[in-house]
Every structure is written in structure tokens, then in C-alpha cells.
Amino acid sequence: MLLIVSVACARDKVTRDVSLLPAGAREMIKKYFPDSEISYLKIDKKLFRTEGYEVILTGGTELEFDVKGQWKEIESLQTVPDSLVPESIRKYIKRYYGPQGVKKIKHNRRGYELKLTNGMEMEFDNMGNFLRLDD
């Protein structure tokens, strides 16, 4: 019986109700993606608690947020807005890769993982220091 209750409570919820997103996530979307609307929002749940949020915007951009509304991952069909990439990382990319943009950026407790428009993947620490190319 407990197993049935836990499975029932673990269901993810898919909606378009923006009010279910934390305020920080709503503000970030409004600021950096003002011309996009939310196609859908998936609330990731495990047992009785929310684990995070996945958002798909009308332009195809995919965003992941933690329970507090801080972004964890952004993937764009075009490029991620420069202002979402830490300045030291932007400078490094410009210096060594010229006009390449960032298609995907992921932030976790260890640092940043990026994928550039030319397909290169790289990692940086939380201070924006280059760590390695990822192949």
C-alpha cells in the first residue's frame, strides 16, 4: 500500500500555469527571454516534494530550475543570452574561440559546463577558470 501511495505522489506535473514557478524563475524568464512565452512547464516531483522545474519556451529554449528558482541549465536553439554567461567565461571564449556563442550552459556546485555553437564542450570552475575541454 505504501508503494502505491509513493508512486502516486511522485508524479511529475505538466502545465502552462506560470504561477507555479518560483518568483526567481519567472523573473529570470521575463528579463532574459522577454519575447518568449512558456510552451509548457514540468514540475519534477519525488515522493511528497518538488525537486525542480523544466520549462520549454516558444522559441525552443529549454530551462531547468531548482526548487528555489535558480537556473541549473539553459539550452537554446540559437544562443544563450551573453548576460547569463559569467564574464570571465565570456572573455575566455572570445579570446580563444572568437565569435562562437554558447548553445548550452549548465551550472552545478562544481562549476559550469558549456557547449559552443561550433560543438566544442568545455568546463569551468565556479570562479570562471577554464578546467578542460570535454570530448
Coordinates of N, CA and C in Angstrom, one line a residue:
M1 N 0.8 -1.2 0.0 CA 0.0 0.0 0.0 C 0.9 1.3 0.0
L2 N 1.9 1.2 0.8 CA 2.8 2.4 0.9 C 3.5 2.6 -0.5
L3 N 3.8 1.6 -1.2 CA 4.4 1.7 -2.5 C 3.4 2.4 -3.5
I4 N 2.2 2.0 -3.4 CA 1.2 2.7 -4.3 C 1.0 4.1 -4.0
V5 N 1.0 4.5 -2.7 CA 0.9 5.9 -2.3 C 2.1 6.7 -2.8
S6 N 3.3 6.1 -2.6 CA 4.5 6.8 -3.0 C 4.6 7.0 -4.5
V7 N 4.2 6.0 -5.3 CA 4.2 6.2 -6.7 C 3.2 7.3 -7.1
A8 N 2.0 7.3 -6.5 CA 1.0 8.2 -6.9 C 1.5 9.7 -6.5
C9 N 2.2 9.8 -5.5 CA 2.7 11.1 -5.1 C 3.9 11.6 -5.8
A10 N 4.6 10.7 -6.5 CA 5.8 11.0 -7.2 C 5.6 11.5 -8.6
R11 N 4.3 11.7 -9.1 CA 4.1 12.1 -10.4 C 4.5 13.5 -10.7
D12 N 5.2 13.6 -11.9 CA 5.5 14.9 -12.4 C 4.2 15.6 -12.8
K13 N 4.2 16.9 -12.8 CA 3.0 17.7 -13.2 C 3.4 18.5 -14.4
V14 N 2.7 18.4 -15.5 CA 2.9 19.2 -16.7 C 1.8 20.2 -16.8
T15 N 2.1 21.5 -17.0 CA 1.1 22.6 -17.0 C 1.7 23.8 -17.8
R16 N 0.8 24.8 -18.0 CA 1.3 26.1 -18.6 C 1.1 27.2 -17.5
D17 N 0.7 26.8 -16.3 CA 0.5 27.8 -15.2 C 1.8 28.3 -14.7
V18 N 2.2 29.5 -15.2 CA 3.4 30.1 -14.8 C 3.5 30.4 -13.3
S19 N 2.3 30.6 -12.7 CA 2.3 31.0 -11.3 C 2.9 29.9 -10.4
L20 N 3.0 28.7 -10.9 CA 3.6 27.6 -10.2 C 5.1 27.6 -10.1
L21 N 5.7 28.4 -11.0 CA 7.2 28.6 -10.9 C 7.5 29.5 -9.8
P22 N 8.7 29.3 -9.1 CA 9.2 30.2 -8.1 C 9.4 31.6 -8.7
A23 N 9.2 32.6 -7.9 CA 9.3 34.0 -8.4 C 10.6 34.3 -9.1
G24 N 11.7 33.7 -8.6 CA 13.1 34.0 -9.2 C 13.1 33.4 -10.7
A25 N 12.5 32.3 -10.9 CA 12.5 31.7 -12.2 C 11.6 32.5 -13.2
R26 N 10.5 33.0 -12.7 CA 9.6 33.8 -13.5 C 10.3 35.1 -13.9
E27 N 11.0 35.7 -12.9 CA 11.7 37.0 -13.2 C 12.8 36.8 -14.2
M28 N 13.5 35.7 -14.1 CA 14.7 35.4 -15.0 C 14.1 35.2 -16.4
I29 N 13.1 34.5 -16.6 CA 12.5 34.3 -17.9 C 12.0 35.6 -18.5
K30 N 11.4 36.4 -17.7 CA 10.9 37.7 -18.1 C 12.0 38.7 -18.5
K31 N 13.1 38.6 -17.8 CA 14.3 39.5 -18.0 C 15.1 39.1 -19.3
Y32 N 15.4 37.8 -19.3 CA 16.3 37.3 -20.4 C 15.6 36.8 -21.6
F33 N 14.4 36.5 -21.5 CA 13.6 35.9 -22.7 C 12.3 36.6 -22.8
P34 N 12.3 38.0 -22.9 CA 11.1 38.8 -22.9 C 10.1 38.5 -24.1
D35 N 10.6 38.0 -25.2 CA 9.8 37.8 -26.3 C 9.3 36.4 -26.4
S36 N 9.6 35.6 -25.4 CA 9.1 34.2 -25.4 C 8.0 33.9 -24.4
E37 N 7.2 33.0 -24.7 CA 6.2 32.5 -23.7 C 6.5 31.1 -23.3
I38 N 5.9 30.7 -22.3 CA 6.2 29.3 -21.8 C 5.2 28.4 -22.6
S39 N 5.8 27.4 -23.3 CA 5.0 26.4 -24.0 C 4.5 25.4 -23.0
Y40 N 5.4 25.0 -22.1 CA 4.9 24.2 -21.0 C 5.9 24.1 -19.9
L41 N 5.5 23.8 -18.7 CA 6.2 23.7 -17.5 C 6.0 22.3 -16.9
K42 N 7.1 21.7 -16.6 CA 7.1 20.4 -16.0 C 7.6 20.5 -14.5
I43 N 6.9 20.1 -13.6 CA 7.3 20.2 -12.2 C 7.8 18.8 -11.8
D44 N 9.1 18.7 -11.5 CA 9.7 17.4 -11.2 C 9.4 17.1 -9.7
K45 N 8.7 16.0 -9.4 CA 8.4 15.6 -8.1 C 8.9 14.3 -7.7
K46 N 9.4 14.1 -6.5 CA 9.7 12.9 -5.9 C 9.1 12.8 -4.5
L47 N 8.4 11.7 -4.3 CA 7.7 11.5 -3.1 C 6.7 12.7 -2.9
F48 N 6.9 13.4 -1.8 CA 6.0 14.5 -1.4 C 6.6 15.8 -1.7
R49 N 7.7 15.9 -2.4 CA 8.3 17.2 -2.6 C 8.7 17.5 -4.0
T50 N 8.8 18.8 -4.3 CA 9.2 19.2 -5.6 C 10.7 19.2 -5.7
E51 N 11.3 18.6 -6.8 CA 12.7 18.5 -7.0 C 13.3 19.7 -7.9
G52 N 12.4 20.2 -8.8 CA 12.9 21.2 -9.7 C 11.8 21.4 -10.8
Y53 N 12.2 22.3 -11.7 CA 11.3 22.7 -12.8 C 12.0 22.6 -14.1
E54 N 11.3 22.2 -15.1 CA 11.7 22.2 -16.5 C 10.8 23.1 -17.3
V55 N 11.3 24.0 -18.1 CA 10.5 24.9 -18.9 C 10.9 24.9 -20.3
I56 N 9.9 24.8 -21.2 CA 10.2 25.0 -22.6 C 9.5 26.2 -23.1
L57 N 10.3 27.1 -23.7 CA 9.8 28.4 -24.2 C 9.4 28.3 -25.7
T58 N 8.6 29.2 -26.2 CA 8.1 29.2 -27.5 C 9.2 29.2 -28.6
G59 N 10.4 29.7 -28.3 CA 11.5 29.7 -29.3 C 12.3 28.4 -29.3
G60 N 11.9 27.5 -28.4 CA 12.6 26.2 -28.3 C 13.6 26.2 -27.2
T61 N 13.8 27.2 -26.5 CA 14.8 27.3 -25.4 C 14.3 26.4 -24.3
E62 N 15.2 25.6 -23.7 CA 14.8 24.7 -22.6 C 15.6 25.2 -21.4
L63 N 14.9 25.4 -20.2 CA 15.4 25.9 -19.0 C 15.2 24.9 -17.9
E64 N 16.1 24.7 -17.0 CA 15.9 23.9 -15.8 C 16.2 24.8 -14.6
F65 N 15.3 24.7 -13.6 CA 15.5 25.5 -12.3 C 15.4 24.5 -11.1
D66 N 16.1 25.0 -10.1 CA 16.0 24.2 -8.8 C 14.7 24.7 -8.1
V67 N 14.5 24.1 -6.9 CA 13.3 24.4 -6.2 C 13.2 25.9 -5.7
K68 N 14.3 26.6 -5.7 CA 14.3 28.0 -5.2 C 14.2 28.9 -6.4
G69 N 14.2 28.4 -7.7 CA 14.0 29.2 -8.8 C 15.3 29.7 -9.5
Q70 N 16.5 29.1 -9.0 CA 17.8 29.4 -9.6 C 18.0 28.5 -10.8
W71 N 18.5 29.1 -12.0 CA 18.6 28.2 -13.1 C 19.8 27.3 -12.9
K72 N 19.6 26.0 -13.5 CA 20.6 25.0 -13.4 C 21.1 24.7 -14.8
E73 N 20.3 24.8 -15.8 CA 20.7 24.5 -17.2 C 19.8 25.3 -18.2
I74 N 20.5 25.8 -19.2 CA 19.8 26.5 -20.3 C 20.3 26.0 -21.6
E75 N 19.4 25.6 -22.5 CA 19.8 25.1 -23.8 C 19.0 25.9 -24.8
S76 N 19.6 26.5 -25.8 CA 18.9 27.3 -26.8 C 19.2 26.7 -28.2
L77 N 18.2 26.9 -29.1 CA 18.4 26.6 -30.5 C 19.3 27.6 -31.1
Q78 N 19.3 28.8 -30.6 CA 20.2 29.9 -31.1 C 21.4 29.9 -30.2
T79 N 21.4 30.9 -29.4 CA 22.5 31.0 -28.3 C 21.9 31.5 -27.0
V80 N 22.5 31.2 -25.9 CA 22.1 31.6 -24.6 C 22.5 33.1 -24.5
P81 N 21.6 33.9 -23.9 CA 22.0 35.4 -23.8 C 23.3 35.5 -23.1
D82 N 24.2 36.4 -23.7 CA 25.5 36.6 -23.1 C 25.5 36.9 -21.6
S83 N 24.5 37.7 -21.2 CA 24.5 38.2 -19.8 C 24.3 37.0 -18.8
L84 N 23.9 35.8 -19.3 CA 23.7 34.7 -18.4 C 25.0 33.9 -18.3
V85 N 26.0 34.2 -19.1 CA 27.3 33.5 -19.0 C 28.2 34.4 -18.2
P86 N 28.9 33.9 -17.2 CA 29.8 34.7 -16.4 C 30.8 35.4 -17.2
E87 N 31.1 36.7 -16.9 CA 32.0 37.5 -17.7 C 33.4 36.8 -18.0
S88 N 34.0 36.2 -17.0 CA 35.3 35.6 -17.2 C 35.2 34.5 -18.2
I89 N 34.1 33.8 -18.3 CA 33.9 32.7 -19.2 C 33.7 33.3 -20.6
R90 N 32.9 34.3 -20.7 CA 32.7 35.0 -22.0 C 34.0 35.5 -22.6
K91 N 34.9 36.1 -21.7 CA 36.2 36.6 -22.1 C 37.1 35.5 -22.7
Y92 N 37.1 34.4 -22.0 CA 37.9 33.2 -22.4 C 37.4 32.7 -23.7
I93 N 36.1 32.6 -23.9 CA 35.6 32.1 -25.2 C 35.9 33.1 -26.3
K94 N 35.7 34.3 -26.1 CA 36.1 35.3 -27.1 C 37.6 35.3 -27.5
R95 N 38.4 35.1 -26.5 CA 39.9 35.1 -26.7 C 40.3 33.9 -27.5
Y96 N 39.8 32.8 -27.2 CA 40.2 31.5 -27.8 C 39.3 31.0 -28.9
Y97 N 38.1 31.4 -28.9 CA 37.2 30.8 -29.9 C 36.4 31.9 -30.7
G98 N 36.8 33.1 -30.6 CA 36.3 34.2 -31.4 C 34.8 34.4 -31.3
P99 N 34.1 34.4 -32.4 CA 32.7 34.7 -32.4 C 31.7 33.6 -31.9
Q100 N 32.2 32.5 -31.4 CA 31.4 31.4 -31.1 C 30.5 31.8 -29.9
G101 N 29.2 31.4 -30.0 CA 28.2 31.6 -28.9 C 28.0 30.4 -28.1
V102 N 27.3 30.5 -27.0 CA 27.0 29.4 -26.1 C 25.6 28.9 -26.4
K103 N 25.6 27.6 -26.8 CA 24.3 27.0 -27.1 C 23.7 26.4 -25.8
K104 N 24.5 25.9 -24.9 CA 24.1 25.3 -23.7 C 25.0 25.6 -22.5
I105 N 24.4 25.9 -21.4 CA 25.2 26.1 -20.2 C 24.5 25.4 -19.0
K106 N 25.3 24.8 -18.2 CA 24.8 24.1 -17.1 C 25.7 24.5 -15.9
H107 N 25.0 24.8 -14.8 CA 25.7 25.2 -13.6 C 25.3 24.3 -12.4
N108 N 26.3 23.8 -11.7 CA 26.1 23.0 -10.6 C 27.2 23.4 -9.5
R109 N 27.2 22.7 -8.4 CA 28.1 23.1 -7.3 C 29.6 23.0 -7.7
R110 N 29.9 22.2 -8.7 CA 31.3 22.2 -9.1 C 31.7 23.2 -10.1
G111 N 30.8 23.8 -10.8 CA 31.1 24.8 -11.8 C 30.2 24.9 -13.0
Y112 N 30.7 25.2 -14.2 CA 29.9 25.3 -15.4 C 30.4 24.4 -16.5
E113 N 29.4 23.9 -17.2 CA 29.7 23.1 -18.4 C 29.0 23.8 -19.5
L114 N 29.7 24.0 -20.6 CA 29.2 24.7 -21.8 C 29.4 24.0 -23.1
K115 N 28.4 24.2 -24.0 CA 28.6 23.8 -25.4 C 28.5 25.0 -26.3
L116 N 29.5 25.1 -27.1 CA 29.5 26.3 -28.0 C 28.8 26.0 -29.3
T117 N 28.5 27.0 -30.1 CA 27.8 26.8 -31.4 C 28.6 26.0 -32.4
N118 N 30.0 25.9 -32.2 CA 30.8 25.0 -33.1 C 30.8 23.6 -32.6
G119 N 30.1 23.3 -31.5 CA 30.1 21.9 -30.9 C 31.1 21.6 -29.8
M120 N 32.0 22.5 -29.6 CA 33.0 22.3 -28.6 C 32.3 22.3 -27.2
E121 N 32.8 21.4 -26.3 CA 32.3 21.4 -25.0 C 33.4 21.6 -24.0
M122 N 33.2 22.4 -23.0 CA 34.2 22.8 -22.0 C 33.7 22.9 -20.6
E123 N 34.6 22.9 -19.7 CA 34.2 23.1 -18.3 C 35.0 24.2 -17.6
F124 N 34.3 24.9 -16.7 CA 34.9 25.9 -15.9 C 34.6 25.7 -14.4
D125 N 35.4 26.2 -13.5 CA 35.1 26.1 -12.1 C 34.1 27.3 -11.8
N126 N 33.7 27.4 -10.5 CA 32.7 28.4 -10.1 C 33.3 29.8 -10.2
M127 N 34.6 29.9 -10.3 CA 35.2 31.3 -10.4 C 35.4 31.7 -11.9
G128 N 35.0 30.8 -12.8 CA 35.1 31.0 -14.2 C 36.4 30.7 -14.8
N129 N 37.3 29.9 -14.1 CA 38.6 29.5 -14.6 C 38.4 28.2 -15.4
F130 N 39.0 28.2 -16.6 CA 38.9 27.1 -17.5 C 39.5 25.9 -16.9
L131 N 38.8 24.7 -17.0 CA 39.3 23.4 -16.5 C 39.7 22.5 -17.6
R132 N 38.8 22.3 -18.5 CA 39.2 21.3 -19.6 C 38.2 21.4 -20.7
L133 N 38.6 20.8 -21.9 CA 37.7 20.6 -23.0 C 37.1 19.2 -22.7
D134 N 35.9 19.0 -23.1 CA 35.2 17.8 -22.9 C 34.9 17.2 -24.3
D135 N 35.4 16.0 -24.5 CA 35.2 15.4 -25.8 C 34.3 14.2 -25.8

